[in-house]
Tab-separated table of C-alpha atoms in Angstrom:
chain	number	residue	atom	x	y	z
A	233	MET	CA	20.714	24.785	16.682
A	234	GLY	CA	17.386	23.033	16.159
A	235	VAL	CA	16.211	19.458	15.740
A	236	TRP	CA	13.946	17.679	13.299
A	237	VAL	CA	11.056	15.554	14.610
A	238	ASP	CA	9.634	12.624	12.643
A	239	THR	CA	6.375	11.420	14.165
A	240	ASP	CA	3.119	9.501	13.808
A	241	PHE	CA	1.551	12.089	16.149
A	242	GLY	CA	-0.370	10.383	18.881
A	243	PHE	CA	-0.673	11.900	22.334
A	244	ASP	CA	2.740	10.879	23.632
A	245	ASP	CA	4.278	12.274	20.426
A	246	LEU	CA	2.658	15.621	21.252
A	247	TRP	CA	3.920	15.234	24.815
A	248	ALA	CA	7.454	14.647	23.489
A	249	ILE	CA	7.257	17.820	21.430
A	250	LEU	CA	6.121	19.731	24.521
A	251	VAL	CA	9.124	18.295	26.407
A	252	LEU	CA	11.433	19.711	23.737
A	253	ARG	CA	9.725	23.083	23.969
A	254	ALA	CA	9.864	23.101	27.777
A	255	GLU	CA	13.590	22.336	27.642
A	256	GLY	CA	14.261	25.173	25.209
A	257	ILE	CA	14.932	23.027	22.129
A	258	VAL	CA	14.096	24.657	18.800
A	259	ILE	CA	12.116	22.454	16.408
A	260	ASP	CA	13.161	23.145	12.824
A	261	GLY	CA	10.588	20.869	11.207
A	262	ILE	CA	8.117	18.057	11.905
A	263	SER	CA	7.532	15.316	9.370
A	264	LEU	CA	4.499	13.053	9.640
A	265	VAL	CA	4.242	9.339	8.979
A	266	ALA	CA	1.412	6.810	9.218
A	267	GLY	CA	1.633	4.644	12.313
A	268	ASN	CA	-0.579	5.313	15.321
A	269	ALA	CA	-3.306	5.973	12.757
A	270	VAL	CA	-3.588	6.353	9.000
A	271	LEU	CA	-1.746	9.370	7.614
A	272	GLU	CA	-4.882	11.475	7.157
A	273	GLN	CA	-5.621	11.223	10.895
A	274	VAL	CA	-1.986	11.834	11.797
A	275	VAL	CA	-2.179	15.081	9.803
A	276	ARG	CA	-5.407	16.028	11.620
A	277	ASN	CA	-3.731	15.449	14.974
A	278	ALA	CA	-0.650	17.468	14.062
A	279	THR	CA	-2.510	20.442	12.595
A	280	GLY	CA	-4.953	20.406	15.519
A	281	ALA	CA	-2.080	20.443	18.019
A	282	GLN	CA	-0.397	23.249	16.132
A	283	SER	CA	-3.550	25.359	16.377
A	284	VAL	CA	-4.019	24.727	20.107
A	285	PHE	CA	-0.471	25.335	21.254
A	286	GLY	CA	0.213	28.332	19.036
A	287	ALA	CA	3.345	26.698	17.779
A	288	ASP	CA	5.362	27.803	14.788
A	289	TRP	CA	6.332	24.234	13.922
A	290	GLN	CA	6.470	23.697	10.189
A	291	LEU	CA	4.678	20.449	9.354
A	292	TYR	CA	5.477	18.193	6.389
A	293	GLN	CA	3.597	15.227	4.983
A	294	GLY	CA	5.484	11.958	4.736
A	295	ALA	CA	4.791	8.306	4.040
A	296	ALA	CA	1.249	6.937	4.072
A	297	ASN	CA	2.370	3.301	3.896
A	298	PRO	CA	5.317	1.133	4.989
A	299	LEU	CA	8.113	0.297	2.545
A	300	HIS	CA	6.893	-3.237	1.787
A	301	ARG	CA	4.533	-4.782	4.312
A	302	PRO	CA	0.756	-4.217	4.462
A	303	GLN	CA	-0.136	-1.298	6.673
A	304	GLU	CA	-0.812	-1.973	10.338
A	305	THR	CA	-1.773	0.897	12.633
A	306	ALA	CA	-2.155	1.058	16.411
A	307	GLU	CA	-5.840	1.956	16.144
A	308	ARG	CA	-6.999	-1.214	17.894
A	309	ILE	CA	-5.321	0.171	21.026
A	310	LEU	CA	-5.461	3.925	20.468
A	311	GLY	CA	-8.751	4.223	18.585
A	312	ALA	CA	-9.461	5.789	15.216
A	313	LYS	CA	-7.926	9.128	16.250
A	314	GLY	CA	-4.623	7.523	17.196
A	315	MET	CA	-4.997	8.712	20.792
A	316	GLN	CA	-7.335	7.995	23.682
A	317	SER	CA	-9.055	10.632	25.789
A	318	ARG	CA	-11.355	11.002	28.760
A	319	GLY	CA	-13.400	13.532	26.822
A	320	ARG	CA	-11.741	16.272	24.782
A	321	TYR	CA	-9.706	15.764	21.614
A	322	LEU	CA	-7.588	18.042	19.484
A	323	PRO	CA	-9.666	20.241	17.178
A	324	THR	CA	-9.949	19.640	13.452
A	325	VAL	CA	-8.339	22.366	11.347
A	326	LEU	CA	-9.941	23.154	8.004
A	327	ASP	CA	-6.708	23.596	6.040
A	328	GLN	CA	-4.707	20.387	6.367
A	329	SER	CA	-2.637	20.708	3.187
A	330	LEU	CA	1.059	20.196	3.911
A	331	PRO	CA	4.204	20.282	1.764
A	332	PRO	CA	6.107	17.017	1.209
A	333	VAL	CA	8.892	16.059	3.583
A	334	ALA	CA	11.655	14.957	1.192
A	335	PRO	CA	12.780	18.333	-0.252
A	336	ALA	CA	12.349	20.084	3.100
A	337	LEU	CA	14.461	17.532	4.936
A	338	ARG	CA	17.184	17.749	2.280
A	339	ASP	CA	17.200	21.547	2.584
A	340	TRP	CA	17.453	21.321	6.364
A	341	LEU	CA	20.399	18.941	6.148
A	342	SER	CA	22.191	21.442	3.923
A	343	ASN	CA	21.537	24.544	6.047
A	344	GLY	CA	25.023	24.849	7.497
A	345	GLN	CA	24.221	23.862	11.072
A	346	THR	CA	27.022	22.076	12.905
A	347	ARG	CA	24.644	19.273	13.958
A	348	HIS	CA	21.518	17.752	12.476
A	349	ASP	CA	19.807	15.595	15.116
A	350	VAL	CA	16.547	13.810	14.298
A	351	LEU	CA	14.064	12.679	16.944
A	352	ALA	CA	12.076	9.783	15.457
A	353	LEU	CA	8.909	8.842	17.357
A	354	GLY	CA	7.166	6.452	14.969
A	355	PRO	CA	7.861	3.985	12.167
A	356	LEU	CA	11.110	4.844	10.364
A	357	THR	CA	9.595	4.898	6.857
A	358	ASN	CA	10.362	8.548	6.057
A	359	LEU	CA	14.008	8.191	7.059
A	360	ALA	CA	14.451	4.870	5.250
A	361	GLN	CA	13.003	6.371	2.090
A	362	MET	CA	15.465	9.232	2.274
A	363	TYR	CA	18.343	6.798	2.815
A	364	GLY	CA	17.289	4.926	-0.323
A	365	ASP	CA	16.607	7.989	-2.467
A	366	ALA	CA	19.341	10.373	-1.307
A	367	PRO	CA	22.011	8.535	0.704
A	368	GLN	CA	24.454	11.437	0.403
A	369	ASP	CA	21.946	13.742	2.115
A	370	PHE	CA	20.965	11.122	4.689
A	371	ALA	CA	24.627	10.814	5.688
A	372	LYS	CA	24.513	14.451	6.868
A	373	ILE	CA	22.294	13.424	9.804
A	374	SER	CA	24.394	13.662	12.962
A	375	ARG	CA	22.259	11.347	15.055
A	376	ILE	CA	18.824	9.728	15.086
A	377	ILE	CA	17.185	9.246	18.482
A	378	TRP	CA	14.490	6.623	17.931
A	379	MET	CA	11.792	5.557	20.344
A	380	GLY	CA	11.286	2.025	19.116
A	381	GLY	CA	12.246	-1.606	19.375
A	382	ALA	CA	12.335	-3.867	22.385
A	383	SER	CA	15.210	-5.684	24.029
A	384	GLY	CA	12.608	-7.726	25.929
A	385	ARG	CA	8.943	-8.468	25.317
A	386	GLY	CA	7.006	-6.537	22.701
A	387	ASN	CA	3.847	-4.479	23.049
A	388	HIS	CA	2.089	-4.889	19.693
A	389	SER	CA	2.955	-8.565	19.448
A	390	PRO	CA	4.583	-10.822	22.051
A	391	HIS	CA	7.936	-10.213	20.355
A	392	ALA	CA	7.796	-6.801	18.650
A	393	GLU	CA	7.359	-3.174	19.614
A	394	PHE	CA	4.858	-1.286	17.441
A	395	ASN	CA	7.152	1.214	15.709
A	396	ALA	CA	9.425	-1.657	14.653
A	397	LEU	CA	6.600	-3.978	13.612
A	398	ALA	CA	4.870	-1.248	11.589
A	399	ASP	CA	7.837	-1.131	9.177
A	400	PRO	CA	10.626	-3.616	9.990
A	401	GLU	CA	12.312	-3.125	6.632
A	402	ALA	CA	12.672	0.591	7.342
A	403	VAL	CA	14.318	-0.205	10.671
A	404	ALA	CA	16.780	-2.540	8.948
A	405	HIS	CA	17.714	0.157	6.409
A	406	VAL	CA	18.297	2.820	9.057
A	407	PHE	CA	20.288	0.470	11.312
A	408	SER	CA	22.555	-0.423	8.391
A	409	SER	CA	23.041	3.166	7.182
A	410	GLY	CA	26.069	3.966	9.319
A	411	VAL	CA	24.382	7.053	10.814
A	412	GLN	CA	24.413	7.065	14.615
A	413	VAL	CA	21.106	5.706	15.965
A	414	ASP	CA	20.359	5.959	19.686
A	415	VAL	CA	17.498	3.590	20.538
A	416	VAL	CA	15.152	4.327	23.422
A	417	ASP	CA	13.373	0.982	23.596
A	418	LEU	CA	10.431	-0.427	25.530
A	419	GLU	CA	12.557	-1.786	28.364
A	420	ILE	CA	13.998	1.579	29.354
A	421	CYS	CA	10.631	3.325	28.892
A	422	ARG	CA	8.994	0.816	31.242
A	423	LYS	CA	11.263	2.131	33.991
A	424	VAL	CA	9.728	5.616	33.663
A	425	THR	CA	6.054	5.583	34.661
A	426	PHE	CA	3.221	7.576	36.175
A	427	GLY	CA	-0.098	6.620	37.722
A	428	THR	CA	-3.317	8.093	39.065
A	429	GLY	CA	-1.542	9.478	42.114
A	430	SER	CA	0.931	11.456	40.042
A	431	LEU	CA	-1.517	12.999	37.559
A	432	PRO	CA	-0.948	16.768	37.543
A	433	THR	CA	-3.938	18.745	38.782
A	434	ASP	CA	-3.063	21.999	37.037
A	435	LEU	CA	-3.349	21.020	33.379
A	436	THR	CA	-5.658	22.515	30.797
A	437	PRO	CA	-8.857	20.458	30.378
A	438	LEU	CA	-7.630	19.201	26.995
A	439	LEU	CA	-4.247	18.011	28.259
A	440	ALA	CA	-5.863	16.497	31.369
A	441	ASP	CA	-8.267	14.461	29.222
A	442	LEU	CA	-5.540	13.314	26.828
A	443	LEU	CA	-3.127	12.386	29.607
A	444	GLY	CA	-5.925	10.562	31.417
A	445	GLY	CA	-6.808	8.673	28.253
A	446	TYR	CA	-3.167	7.687	27.850
A	447	LEU	CA	-3.091	6.361	31.427
A	448	ASP	CA	-6.355	4.489	30.816
A	449	ILE	CA	-4.546	2.267	28.302
A	450	ALA	CA	-2.597	0.800	31.221
A	451	LEU	CA	-5.501	0.825	33.697
A	452	SER	CA	-7.687	-1.109	31.246
A	453	ARG	CA	-5.043	-3.836	31.239
A	454	GLY	CA	-4.909	-4.079	35.016
A	455	ARG	CA	-1.698	-2.056	35.394
A	456	GLN	CA	-1.562	0.841	37.841
A	457	GLU	CA	1.249	2.695	36.062
A	458	MET	CA	1.700	3.752	32.419
A	459	ALA	CA	5.110	3.861	30.785
A	460	ILE	CA	6.315	7.144	29.336
A	461	TYR	CA	7.557	6.408	25.804
A	462	ASP	CA	8.091	9.253	23.336
A	463	PRO	CA	8.629	11.963	25.986
A	464	LEU	CA	11.549	9.963	27.387
A	465	ALA	CA	13.190	9.890	23.946
A	466	ALA	CA	12.722	13.663	23.735
A	467	LEU	CA	14.220	14.091	27.198
A	468	SER	CA	17.254	12.035	26.193
A	469	LEU	CA	17.870	14.521	23.380
A	470	ALA	CA	17.179	17.670	25.376
A	471	CYS	CA	19.017	16.538	28.533
A	472	PRO	CA	21.737	14.052	27.547
A	473	GLU	CA	22.603	13.389	31.184
A	474	SER	CA	19.131	11.931	31.779
A	475	VAL	CA	19.618	8.773	29.695
A	476	GLY	CA	22.780	6.711	29.204
A	477	PHE	CA	23.481	4.687	26.058
A	478	ALA	CA	25.804	1.785	25.224
A	479	PRO	CA	26.858	0.587	21.735
A	480	VAL	CA	25.099	-2.552	20.496
A	481	HIS	CA	24.839	-4.806	17.500
A	482	ALA	CA	21.223	-4.424	16.355
A	483	GLU	CA	19.095	-6.693	14.172
A	484	VAL	CA	15.419	-6.799	13.211
A	485	GLU	CA	13.430	-9.862	12.115
A	486	LEU	CA	12.249	-9.421	8.519
A	487	THR	CA	10.558	-12.768	7.906
A	488	PRO	CA	6.762	-12.356	8.158
A	489	HIS	CA	5.968	-14.824	10.942
A	490	GLU	CA	5.242	-14.572	14.673
A	491	LYS	CA	8.541	-12.782	15.383
A	492	TYR	CA	8.225	-10.297	12.512
A	493	GLY	CA	9.591	-6.930	13.660
A	494	LYS	CA	11.414	-8.323	16.695
A	495	THR	CA	14.554	-6.333	17.494
A	496	THR	CA	17.622	-7.972	18.986
A	497	PHE	CA	20.464	-6.083	20.645
A	498	SER	CA	23.794	-7.485	21.806
A	499	PRO	CA	26.816	-5.666	23.273
A	500	ALA	CA	29.331	-4.296	20.772
A	501	GLU	CA	32.464	-2.222	21.259
A	502	ASP	CA	32.188	-0.333	17.981
A	503	SER	CA	28.764	0.236	16.447
A	504	SER	CA	26.695	3.051	14.964
A	505	VAL	CA	23.696	1.855	17.015
A	506	SER	CA	23.411	2.437	20.769
A	507	LEU	CA	20.746	1.286	23.227
A	508	ALA	CA	19.508	3.199	26.243
A	509	THR	CA	20.655	1.372	29.368
A	510	ARG	CA	20.290	3.918	32.176
A	511	VAL	CA	17.769	6.611	33.107
A	512	VAL	CA	17.696	9.101	35.974
A	513	SER	CA	15.040	8.729	38.665
A	514	THR	CA	13.625	12.201	38.000
A	515	ALA	CA	12.752	11.517	34.341
A	516	ALA	CA	9.002	11.014	34.876
A	517	ASP	CA	8.641	14.209	36.914
A	518	ARG	CA	10.556	16.173	34.311
A	519	CYS	CA	8.319	14.870	31.512
A	520	LEU	CA	5.163	15.670	33.487
A	521	SER	CA	6.457	19.167	34.232
A	522	ALA	CA	6.489	19.865	30.483
A	523	LEU	CA	2.710	19.366	30.416
A	524	ARG	CA	2.330	21.772	33.343
A	525	LYS	CA	4.449	24.347	31.536
A	526	ALA	CA	2.402	23.976	28.346
A	527	SER	CA	-0.760	24.474	30.414
A	528	ASN	CA	0.548	27.671	31.964
A	529	ASP	CA	2.120	29.266	28.878
């Protein structure tokens, strides 16, 4: 049984995919969405990663723009490539033509598997579009694990986490769909960190530079530790015992003002949305070990 990954393919998205691979999870397809960078750069990152890691992931091109709002990327933090580095970047592949996501995702949902879990690591535009265009197919999704939202302070605005702010309307659609959504939000990710002292010394030069660039985002802001975001969501899928969830009532602010994209979660006994509330102490080490494994494969 494999999973589907929907991603805006920055470095921690790649790291999450390497966590899945290290934990023996088969990836049936990867759909791309604009977010960390514009879609063209997201495609460059994904095809470059595919060439480096010798992966047989099938890539699909998804949404270039949010459902309604003007596009906002994370490039002011991550740079034009959608990821920071201390030197090396993923290579550029000449052939970047990819098939569209919609028919491939519908085919995957009809393939007879007993479960169809989706790991969503960016804005939820692709999934919201499918819910609007083919709700009967969308309903075949067993569970969506989404790294997004914030039950506390935001990171792209004082109130909103980036993946939610990039397409709040998509979040609202997916939350209301009735499909199970397990949210790995900023608050739980901020409990899983690494710093200079825990940087692995046995990584390939490329992974060392990319991981160092990711850490530099925190160091440049005066923080000694960087939160582990997308890899923690991947770990919650691959190792369910690593992250605990509780059902919540979930809302997202859709009025374009200072709280646009803010997510609010409150306890609920019966809900299709759950929020991560507990994480094991070994989560950071397990995520870092996936980079070591990728370096030694």
